[in-house]
Amino acid sequence: MASYETHEYDVLIIGAGGAGLRAAIEAAVGDLKVGLVCKSLLGKAHTVMAEGGVAAALANVDERDSWRVHFADTMRGGQYLSNARMAELHAQESPDRVRELEAWGALFDRTQEGGILQRNFGGHQYPRLAHVGDRTGLEMIRALQDHGIHQGIEVHMENTVISLLKTGDRVSGAFGYEREKGRFKVFAAKAVVLATGGVGKAYKVTSNSWEYTGDGHSLAYHAGAELIDMEFVQFHPTGMVWPPSVRGILVTEGVRGEGGILTNSEGTRFMFDDIPELYVNQTADNPEEGWQYTQGDREARRPPELLTRDHVARCIVREVQEGRGSPHGGVFLDIAWIKEKIPNAADYIRRKLPSMYHQFKQLANIDITQEPMEVGPTTHYIMGGIRVDADSQMTAVPGLFAAGECAAGLHGANRLGGNSLSDLLVFGKRAGEYAAQFAMENQAVPIDEAEIDTIAAHTLKPFENPPTDGNGNNMGPYDIQAQLQEKMENLVGIARTQESLTQALDEIQNLREKAENVHAIGNREYNAGWHTALDLDCLITVSEAIALAALERRASIGAHSRDDYPEKEEPGAGKYNTIINKSDDGAMTVRRESIDELRANLQEIIDEIG
Amino acid sequence: MAKATFRIWRGNADNAQFVDYETEVSEGMVVLDAVHRIQAEQANDMAVRWNCKAGKCGSCSAEINGQPKLMCMTRLDTVPLDEPVTIEPMRAFPLIKDLVADVSWNFKVKEQMRPFAPRPPDAEDGTWRMEQEDIDHVQEFRKCIECFLCQDVCHVLRDHSLHDEFIGPRYLVYAASLEMHPIDTENRLEELKNSDGIGYCNITKCCTKVCPEHITITDNAIIPLKERVVDEFYDPIKKLFRVFSR
């Protein structure tokens, strides 16, 4: 029988980025016992890396902004595949969620009047992103962390959950290990909130860290929840491309918000060459108008560099493919040029974009106040994820909730910059609130001991597997992970076809068999190789889901581009979501579900605002 | 491709020593890249903390050739490669394994500090009005990524192990960010003087020198707090005033 410690909670939160922390704070409002499990140290989750800002229609800078405009912008950005109720709640509640952070100590940059300053960002009609220079995520996670540690939440740092536990239909807890000694822990809980973030580590070039292996997606899928719209993976248009070791690290959209322009090797501002129909009326048709927009001219329309991320990424790929790329396979992002427009431009850039200045200076020997950066697309975010009820964030499994990046619905086919930080606040709070309510209304259910023994044995198997297979191939975890990332990058990346996706599914199947025999050296103490071996299960599950959903959607819309189906919609198919679940025989299946018509009052907003 | 040797601390609290690893190095690599390459190719079970790889999360703190630094922001072309590059965990904290130190003490210190407590909102919508120039200093302190390199290099903690009596530069910066926050209402001077041990700091500025966020820890945070403590508890006029007002 496996040996393990047991911890009992009313509500267990898995993940301590913005969504997990916000959920934990909310669940702890009453006198419920709340546990929070995270893979890293507290305050290190990916939220810390968010740069540009948090989107909320505070209307501090432009009084024409309102939740209705934010709603319409989010729906348009998501190509009308978003869950409208989530987009409505998000737009309505994000201003309160941002203001509340100030009550917990956050200090956003200020307007002249002393309110919260807001900046322009791609796809947002008005300056809407509350920010702190280009380190907004750090400010948010620190405010949540510093408030959260005084709410009586029990935190398990550097612990990883391997499997959810179910008793009958209901979730009854989770099984995991702590890194330091590799000991097992069982977390019994009446309600569980997944807030595990994204899946970036399935790809070779990514802005995500080692943690982003799709744990929540995979845990929920295996527990019987549905995944929705998994084909929509956001490739952020501007990641670093040089030197090779920093490839993929994010360059904030804030650079373009402050006036940065994209040019190719011929010096052309290529973004003016291709402006999608949906955005023609909102986009500047000359450089001067675009510049005026970034300087706060309310009559000017936004420059094409601030079109949605999916579109900008595709334009960059086109420039590179057609031979007009930069020396290291990207394009140029230039903020230094603003010295033609404003005095003391170098100081201005360093003040507005301090961490970008620092990052390029230190990692690439480039002074962004003097010369252009080289940038290219990097896997950044997944719009798809665990299907949840819009109001409560509960999944199809009773007692199991999800919020933040691992949940889906708000962003549709493409997420607007700034909408993820507001997403995790709004729906983190809701998940915490409804999980607490569920815990109050339901008794604890006993945990099945036999199930724990099976999972524990599986968790230790990598130590027993041989180091090479019958053909002498290395079965180490890093090799298998690298092979998966290579396949996903090449076959399920920005440009996809039926052929590439079918091949990807075959390759993923081979890698799944390999992963079952993955070998770990050493012992259970803080063993990175063993941890990587255990993460493979989740990575392979989400990779299969992404490829399968991408194969199902025979159209090119938002972040999903099919070279063999360039049209936005398949004739006669209408608007639909792709839904993935685990069938009774254990195989992954995909189906389509039509999107309901909008509620009349929401349709009116779209009709009026566009 | 060129090769270089990395002398990495391996083992746990019971038994640890340096182990040499030779690996390939290329243009633009940082120390963390070399550690990752060694981990993937030669030492799968090596323990190292990291997350963002862009100097924003403060996870990969270590001592590189004896200097406290973030591994992800230390380029190999700033380190001599004709001799072995030593990489050790932070020494002011107990070792867990290899490059990972037990930094849990830091989290406990923060929990014991008196939290932020705002004055009632200025406006009816529950918000406050603050001038940018009034928050510039506090925003400097809030840039802290909690890498704990300042704690690692502080003599009071590193050489004298006064972890029970002194909260260290990180938490003096945290205290300063709360004390100078325009809407905070608490007064933390008494605990700064007593349980937080601000008097132990003798302003050698070692912490400021290693801060990867370039926070002027000593000049902008610690010295002003020391001045406030002196004003509060050692000012002769105030002392006199206190005697008479009793």
PDB file of N, CA and C in Angstrom, chain A residues 110-184:
ATOM      1  N   ARG A 110      -0.714  56.351 -12.593  1.00  0.00           N
ATOM      2  CA  ARG A 110      -1.827  57.279 -12.360  1.00  0.00           C
ATOM      3  C   ARG A 110      -2.098  58.212 -13.538  1.00  0.00           C
ATOM      4  N   THR A 111      -3.339  58.669 -13.607  1.00  0.00           N
ATOM      5  CA  THR A 111      -3.696  59.750 -14.526  1.00  0.00           C
ATOM      6  C   THR A 111      -3.369  61.082 -13.846  1.00  0.00           C
ATOM      7  N   GLN A 112      -3.501  62.174 -14.608  1.00  0.00           N
ATOM      8  CA  GLN A 112      -3.293  63.513 -14.040  1.00  0.00           C
ATOM      9  C   GLN A 112      -4.226  63.759 -12.860  1.00  0.00           C
ATOM     10  N   GLU A 113      -5.413  63.180 -12.940  1.00  0.00           N
ATOM     11  CA  GLU A 113      -6.403  63.413 -11.877  1.00  0.00           C
ATOM     12  C   GLU A 113      -6.184  62.491 -10.673  1.00  0.00           C
ATOM     13  N   GLY A 114      -5.180  61.602 -10.763  1.00  0.00           N
ATOM     14  CA  GLY A 114      -4.892  60.731  -9.627  1.00  0.00           C
ATOM     15  C   GLY A 114      -5.618  59.396  -9.660  1.00  0.00           C
ATOM     16  N   GLY A 115      -6.320  59.105 -10.772  1.00  0.00           N
ATOM     17  CA  GLY A 115      -6.984  57.807 -10.905  1.00  0.00           C
ATOM     18  C   GLY A 115      -6.050  56.796 -11.570  1.00  0.00           C
ATOM     19  N   ILE A 116      -6.597  55.614 -11.879  1.00  0.00           N
ATOM     20  CA  ILE A 116      -5.783  54.571 -12.512  1.00  0.00           C
ATOM     21  C   ILE A 116      -5.621  54.898 -14.000  1.00  0.00           C
ATOM     22  N   LEU A 117      -4.359  54.947 -14.446  1.00  0.00           N
ATOM     23  CA  LEU A 117      -4.073  55.259 -15.854  1.00  0.00           C
ATOM     24  C   LEU A 117      -4.357  54.032 -16.729  1.00  0.00           C
ATOM     25  N   GLN A 118      -4.786  54.265 -17.967  1.00  0.00           N
ATOM     26  CA  GLN A 118      -5.073  53.161 -18.886  1.00  0.00           C
ATOM     27  C   GLN A 118      -4.379  53.394 -20.221  1.00  0.00           C
ATOM     28  N   ARG A 119      -3.942  52.279 -20.847  1.00  0.00           N
ATOM     29  CA  ARG A 119      -3.213  52.417 -22.115  1.00  0.00           C
ATOM     30  C   ARG A 119      -3.916  51.665 -23.252  1.00  0.00           C
ATOM     31  N   ASN A 120      -3.512  52.034 -24.478  1.00  0.00           N
ATOM     32  CA  ASN A 120      -4.050  51.371 -25.669  1.00  0.00           C
ATOM     33  C   ASN A 120      -3.486  49.977 -25.822  1.00  0.00           C
ATOM     34  N   PHE A 121      -4.266  49.099 -26.414  1.00  0.00           N
ATOM     35  CA  PHE A 121      -3.788  47.743 -26.693  1.00  0.00           C
ATOM     36  C   PHE A 121      -4.556  47.193 -27.876  1.00  0.00           C
ATOM     37  N   GLY A 122      -3.976  46.171 -28.511  1.00  0.00           N
ATOM     38  CA  GLY A 122      -4.568  45.601 -29.715  1.00  0.00           C
ATOM     39  C   GLY A 122      -6.020  45.179 -29.523  1.00  0.00           C
ATOM     40  N   GLY A 123      -6.887  45.627 -30.435  1.00  0.00           N
ATOM     41  CA  GLY A 123      -8.271  45.178 -30.433  1.00  0.00           C
ATOM     42  C   GLY A 123      -9.178  45.900 -29.448  1.00  0.00           C
ATOM     43  N   HIS A 124      -8.610  46.742 -28.590  1.00  0.00           N
ATOM     44  CA  HIS A 124      -9.441  47.510 -27.649  1.00  0.00           C
ATOM     45  C   HIS A 124      -9.680  48.895 -28.226  1.00  0.00           C
ATOM     46  N   GLN A 125     -10.951  49.262 -28.315  1.00  0.00           N
ATOM     47  CA  GLN A 125     -11.279  50.502 -29.002  1.00  0.00           C
ATOM     48  C   GLN A 125     -10.791  51.752 -28.266  1.00  0.00           C
ATOM     49  N   TYR A 126     -10.778  51.707 -26.949  1.00  0.00           N
ATOM     50  CA  TYR A 126     -10.331  52.862 -26.156  1.00  0.00           C
ATOM     51  C   TYR A 126      -9.171  52.436 -25.263  1.00  0.00           C
ATOM     52  N   PRO A 127      -8.405  53.423 -24.754  1.00  0.00           N
ATOM     53  CA  PRO A 127      -7.344  53.066 -23.805  1.00  0.00           C
ATOM     54  C   PRO A 127      -7.981  52.390 -22.584  1.00  0.00           C
ATOM     55  N   ARG A 128      -7.639  51.117 -22.369  1.00  0.00           N
ATOM     56  CA  ARG A 128      -8.422  50.349 -21.393  1.00  0.00           C
ATOM     57  C   ARG A 128      -7.549  49.569 -20.408  1.00  0.00           C
ATOM     58  N   LEU A 129      -6.228  49.477 -20.670  1.00  0.00           N
ATOM     59  CA  LEU A 129      -5.423  48.598 -19.837  1.00  0.00           C
ATOM     60  C   LEU A 129      -4.784  49.335 -18.660  1.00  0.00           C
ATOM     61  N   ALA A 130      -5.295  49.035 -17.453  1.00  0.00           N
ATOM     62  CA  ALA A 130      -4.625  49.509 -16.244  1.00  0.00           C
ATOM     63  C   ALA A 130      -3.275  48.818 -16.188  1.00  0.00           C
ATOM     64  N   HIS A 131      -2.237  49.564 -15.798  1.00  0.00           N
ATOM     65  CA  HIS A 131      -0.900  48.979 -15.890  1.00  0.00           C
ATOM     66  C   HIS A 131       0.068  49.612 -14.901  1.00  0.00           C
ATOM     67  N   VAL A 132       1.200  48.932 -14.751  1.00  0.00           N
ATOM     68  CA  VAL A 132       2.330  49.492 -14.005  1.00  0.00           C
ATOM     69  C   VAL A 132       3.525  49.322 -14.922  1.00  0.00           C
ATOM     70  N   GLY A 133       3.901  50.387 -15.642  1.00  0.00           N
ATOM     71  CA  GLY A 133       4.978  50.277 -16.631  1.00  0.00           C
ATOM     72  C   GLY A 133       4.717  49.047 -17.475  1.00  0.00           C
ATOM     73  N   ASP A 134       5.716  48.168 -17.586  1.00  0.00           N
ATOM     74  CA  ASP A 134       5.491  46.900 -18.294  1.00  0.00           C
ATOM     75  C   ASP A 134       5.704  45.723 -17.341  1.00  0.00           C
ATOM     76  N   ARG A 135       5.306  45.927 -16.089  1.00  0.00           N
ATOM     77  CA  ARG A 135       5.383  44.816 -15.130  1.00  0.00           C
ATOM     78  C   ARG A 135       4.056  44.659 -14.384  1.00  0.00           C
ATOM     79  N   THR A 136       2.958  44.749 -15.113  1.00  0.00           N
ATOM     80  CA  THR A 136       1.633  44.696 -14.486  1.00  0.00           C
ATOM     81  C   THR A 136       1.383  43.361 -13.785  1.00  0.00           C
ATOM     82  N   GLY A 137       1.815  42.273 -14.383  1.00  0.00           N
ATOM     83  CA  GLY A 137       1.563  40.953 -13.803  1.00  0.00           C
ATOM     84  C   GLY A 137       2.208  40.805 -12.439  1.00  0.00           C
ATOM     85  N   LEU A 138       3.426  41.320 -12.314  1.00  0.00           N
ATOM     86  CA  LEU A 138       4.127  41.271 -11.021  1.00  0.00           C
ATOM     87  C   LEU A 138       3.322  42.020  -9.967  1.00  0.00           C
ATOM     88  N   GLU A 139       2.830  43.192 -10.336  1.00  0.00           N
ATOM     89  CA  GLU A 139       2.050  43.990  -9.389  1.00  0.00           C
ATOM     90  C   GLU A 139       0.801  43.236  -8.953  1.00  0.00           C
ATOM     91  N   MET A 140       0.148  42.582  -9.935  1.00  0.00           N
ATOM     92  CA  MET A 140      -1.084  41.864  -9.610  1.00  0.00           C
ATOM     93  C   MET A 140      -0.830  40.652  -8.734  1.00  0.00           C
ATOM     94  N   ILE A 141       0.158  39.857  -9.108  1.00  0.00           N
ATOM     95  CA  ILE A 141       0.364  38.632  -8.337  1.00  0.00           C
ATOM     96  C   ILE A 141       0.853  38.980  -6.935  1.00  0.00           C
ATOM     97  N   ARG A 142       1.644  40.048  -6.813  1.00  0.00           N
ATOM     98  CA  ARG A 142       2.149  40.416  -5.492  1.00  0.00           C
ATOM     99  C   ARG A 142       1.009  40.948  -4.627  1.00  0.00           C
ATOM    100  N   ALA A 143       0.110  41.739  -5.220  1.00  0.00           N
ATOM    101  CA  ALA A 143      -1.020  42.256  -4.443  1.00  0.00           C
ATOM    102  C   ALA A 143      -1.889  41.088  -3.957  1.00  0.00           C
ATOM    103  N   LEU A 144      -2.143  40.124  -4.839  1.00  0.00           N
ATOM    104  CA  LEU A 144      -2.965  38.964  -4.461  1.00  0.00           C
ATOM    105  C   LEU A 144      -2.250  38.108  -3.413  1.00  0.00           C
ATOM    106  N   GLN A 145      -0.952  37.901  -3.626  1.00  0.00           N
ATOM    107  CA  GLN A 145      -0.162  37.082  -2.703  1.00  0.00           C
ATOM    108  C   GLN A 145      -0.110  37.736  -1.319  1.00  0.00           C
ATOM    109  N   ASP A 146       0.204  39.032  -1.272  1.00  0.00           N
ATOM    110  CA  ASP A 146       0.383  39.701   0.016  1.00  0.00           C
ATOM    111  C   ASP A 146      -0.933  39.819   0.776  1.00  0.00           C
ATOM    112  N   HIS A 147      -2.037  39.888   0.057  1.00  0.00           N
ATOM    113  CA  HIS A 147      -3.348  39.870   0.701  1.00  0.00           C
ATOM    114  C   HIS A 147      -3.706  38.428   1.082  1.00  0.00           C
ATOM    115  N   GLY A 148      -3.440  37.509   0.174  1.00  0.00           N
ATOM    116  CA  GLY A 148      -3.836  36.110   0.362  1.00  0.00           C
ATOM    117  C   GLY A 148      -3.193  35.440   1.567  1.00  0.00           C
ATOM    118  N   ILE A 149      -1.927  35.806   1.872  1.00  0.00           N
ATOM    119  CA  ILE A 149      -1.240  35.109   2.969  1.00  0.00           C
ATOM    120  C   ILE A 149      -1.831  35.449   4.333  1.00  0.00           C
ATOM    121  N   HIS A 150      -2.712  36.419   4.382  1.00  0.00           N
ATOM    122  CA  HIS A 150      -3.336  36.753   5.673  1.00  0.00           C
ATOM    123  C   HIS A 150      -4.782  36.261   5.752  1.00  0.00           C
ATOM    124  N   GLN A 151      -5.189  35.384   4.836  1.00  0.00           N
ATOM    125  CA  GLN A 151      -6.592  34.933   4.813  1.00  0.00           C
ATOM    126  C   GLN A 151      -6.758  33.508   5.351  1.00  0.00           C
ATOM    127  N   GLY A 152      -5.746  32.980   5.972  1.00  0.00           N
ATOM    128  CA  GLY A 152      -5.866  31.645   6.567  1.00  0.00           C
ATOM    129  C   GLY A 152      -5.853  30.508   5.550  1.00  0.00           C
ATOM    130  N   ILE A 153      -5.284  30.761   4.380  1.00  0.00           N
ATOM    131  CA  ILE A 153      -5.202  29.716   3.342  1.00  0.00           C
ATOM    132  C   ILE A 153      -3.948  28.870   3.609  1.00  0.00           C
ATOM    133  N   GLU A 154      -4.082  27.559   3.532  1.00  0.00           N
ATOM    134  CA  GLU A 154      -2.896  26.697   3.691  1.00  0.00           C
ATOM    135  C   GLU A 154      -2.246  26.502   2.336  1.00  0.00           C
ATOM    136  N   VAL A 155      -0.978  26.889   2.218  1.00  0.00           N
ATOM    137  CA  VAL A 155      -0.308  26.836   0.917  1.00  0.00           C
ATOM    138  C   VAL A 155       0.683  25.668   0.876  1.00  0.00           C
ATOM    139  N   HIS A 156       0.591  24.868  -0.167  1.00  0.00           N
ATOM    140  CA  HIS A 156       1.557  23.795  -0.392  1.00  0.00           C
ATOM    141  C   HIS A 156       2.406  24.173  -1.591  1.00  0.00           C
ATOM    142  N   MET A 157       3.555  24.797  -1.315  1.00  0.00           N
ATOM    143  CA  MET A 157       4.418  25.219  -2.423  1.00  0.00           C
ATOM    144  C   MET A 157       5.227  24.037  -2.944  1.00  0.00           C
ATOM    145  N   GLU A 158       5.597  24.122  -4.194  1.00  0.00           N
ATOM    146  CA  GLU A 158       6.399  23.075  -4.850  1.00  0.00           C
ATOM    147  C   GLU A 158       5.781  21.692  -4.666  1.00  0.00           C
ATOM    148  N   ASN A 159       4.478  21.636  -4.916  1.00  0.00           N
ATOM    149  CA  ASN A 159       3.739  20.371  -4.921  1.00  0.00           C
ATOM    150  C   ASN A 159       3.055  20.235  -6.275  1.00  0.00           C
ATOM    151  N   THR A 160       3.020  19.030  -6.813  1.00  0.00           N
ATOM    152  CA  THR A 160       2.393  18.807  -8.119  1.00  0.00           C
ATOM    153  C   THR A 160       1.277  17.788  -7.981  1.00  0.00           C
ATOM    154  N   VAL A 161       0.144  18.105  -8.585  1.00  0.00           N
ATOM    155  CA  VAL A 161      -0.976  17.159  -8.573  1.00  0.00           C
ATOM    156  C   VAL A 161      -0.873  16.249  -9.796  1.00  0.00           C
ATOM    157  N   ILE A 162      -0.982  14.952  -9.554  1.00  0.00           N
ATOM    158  CA  ILE A 162      -0.848  13.950 -10.614  1.00  0.00           C
ATOM    159  C   ILE A 162      -2.207  13.514 -11.140  1.00  0.00           C
ATOM    160  N   SER A 163      -3.183  13.465 -10.236  1.00  0.00           N
ATOM    161  CA  SER A 163      -4.496  12.973 -10.647  1.00  0.00           C
ATOM    162  C   SER A 163      -5.572  13.534  -9.724  1.00  0.00           C
ATOM    163  N   LEU A 164      -6.744  13.762 -10.289  1.00  0.00           N
ATOM    164  CA  LEU A 164      -7.892  14.082  -9.445  1.00  0.00           C
ATOM    165  C   LEU A 164      -8.463  12.768  -8.933  1.00  0.00           C
ATOM    166  N   LEU A 165      -9.120  12.818  -7.785  1.00  0.00           N
ATOM    167  CA  LEU A 165      -9.778  11.624  -7.241  1.00  0.00           C
ATOM    168  C   LEU A 165     -11.279  11.821  -7.337  1.00  0.00           C
ATOM    169  N   LYS A 166     -11.953  10.780  -7.716  1.00  0.00           N
ATOM    170  CA  LYS A 166     -13.417  10.864  -7.804  1.00  0.00           C
ATOM    171  C   LYS A 166     -14.047   9.776  -6.952  1.00  0.00           C
ATOM    172  N   THR A 167     -15.206  10.094  -6.419  1.00  0.00           N
ATOM    173  CA  THR A 167     -15.988   9.091  -5.707  1.00  0.00           C
ATOM    174  C   THR A 167     -17.370   9.145  -6.339  1.00  0.00           C
ATOM    175  N   GLY A 168     -17.737   8.095  -7.050  1.00  0.00           N
ATOM    176  CA  GLY A 168     -18.948   8.158  -7.867  1.00  0.00           C
ATOM    177  C   GLY A 168     -18.741   9.224  -8.933  1.00  0.00           C
ATOM    178  N   ASP A 169     -19.738  10.089  -9.106  1.00  0.00           N
ATOM    179  CA  ASP A 169     -19.634  11.138 -10.122  1.00  0.00           C
ATOM    180  C   ASP A 169     -18.851  12.350  -9.652  1.00  0.00           C
ATOM    181  N   ARG A 170     -18.731  12.451  -8.332  1.00  0.00           N
ATOM    182  CA  ARG A 170     -18.195  13.696  -7.768  1.00  0.00           C
ATOM    183  C   ARG A 170     -16.694  13.678  -7.619  1.00  0.00           C
ATOM    184  N   VAL A 171     -16.093  14.865  -7.693  1.00  0.00           N
ATOM    185  CA  VAL A 171     -14.676  14.966  -7.388  1.00  0.00           C
ATOM    186  C   VAL A 171     -14.538  14.909  -5.871  1.00  0.00           C
ATOM    187  N   SER A 172     -13.517  14.181  -5.396  1.00  0.00           N
ATOM    188  CA  SER A 172     -13.374  14.051  -3.944  1.00  0.00           C
ATOM    189  C   SER A 172     -11.987  14.473  -3.468  1.00  0.00           C
ATOM    190  N   GLY A 173     -11.149  14.907  -4.383  1.00  0.00           N
ATOM    191  CA  GLY A 173      -9.828  15.378  -3.964  1.00  0.00           C
ATOM    192  C   GLY A 173      -8.803  15.232  -5.055  1.00  0.00           C
ATOM    193  N   ALA A 174      -7.544  15.194  -4.644  1.00  0.00           N
ATOM    194  CA  ALA A 174      -6.454  15.107  -5.610  1.00  0.00           C
ATOM    195  C   ALA A 174      -5.280  14.369  -4.989  1.00  0.00           C
ATOM    196  N   PHE A 175      -4.491  13.754  -5.867  1.00  0.00           N
ATOM    197  CA  PHE A 175      -3.300  13.028  -5.442  1.00  0.00           C
ATOM    198  C   PHE A 175      -2.083  13.712  -6.051  1.00  0.00           C
ATOM    199  N   GLY A 176      -1.040  13.920  -5.244  1.00  0.00           N
ATOM    200  CA  GLY A 176       0.153  14.563  -5.790  1.00  0.00           C
ATOM    201  C   GLY A 176       1.397  14.240  -4.998  1.00  0.00           C
ATOM    202  N   TYR A 177       2.467  14.935  -5.324  1.00  0.00           N
ATOM    203  CA  TYR A 177       3.724  14.732  -4.595  1.00  0.00           C
ATOM    204  C   TYR A 177       4.346  16.084  -4.289  1.00  0.00           C
ATOM    205  N   GLU A 178       5.171  16.097  -3.222  1.00  0.00           N
ATOM    206  CA  GLU A 178       5.918  17.322  -2.942  1.00  0.00           C
ATOM    207  C   GLU A 178       7.324  17.129  -3.510  1.00  0.00           C
ATOM    208  N   ARG A 179       7.894  18.212  -4.033  1.00  0.00           N
ATOM    209  CA  ARG A 179       9.159  18.075  -4.752  1.00  0.00           C
ATOM    210  C   ARG A 179      10.319  17.707  -3.834  1.00  0.00           C
ATOM    211  N   GLU A 180      10.361  18.337  -2.639  1.00  0.00           N
ATOM    212  CA  GLU A 180      11.566  18.261  -1.823  1.00  0.00           C
ATOM    213  C   GLU A 180      12.020  16.821  -1.570  1.00  0.00           C
ATOM    214  N   LYS A 181      11.109  15.999  -1.102  1.00  0.00           N
ATOM    215  CA  LYS A 181      11.481  14.613  -0.807  1.00  0.00           C
ATOM    216  C   LYS A 181      10.781  13.628  -1.743  1.00  0.00           C
ATOM    217  N   GLY A 182       9.871  14.103  -2.546  1.00  0.00           N
ATOM    218  CA  GLY A 182       9.147  13.204  -3.442  1.00  0.00           C
ATOM    219  C   GLY A 182       8.061  12.408  -2.745  1.00  0.00           C
ATOM    220  N   ARG A 183       7.654  12.853  -1.554  1.00  0.00           N
ATOM    221  CA  ARG A 183       6.623  12.117  -0.823  1.00  0.00           C
ATOM    222  C   ARG A 183       5.242  12.395  -1.400  1.00  0.00           C
ATOM    223  N   PHE A 184       4.359  11.402  -1.271  1.00  0.00           N
ATOM    224  CA  PHE A 184       3.002  11.554  -1.801  1.00  0.00           C
ATOM    225  C   PHE A 184       2.104  12.293  -0.825  1.00  0.00           C
TER     226      PHE A 184
END
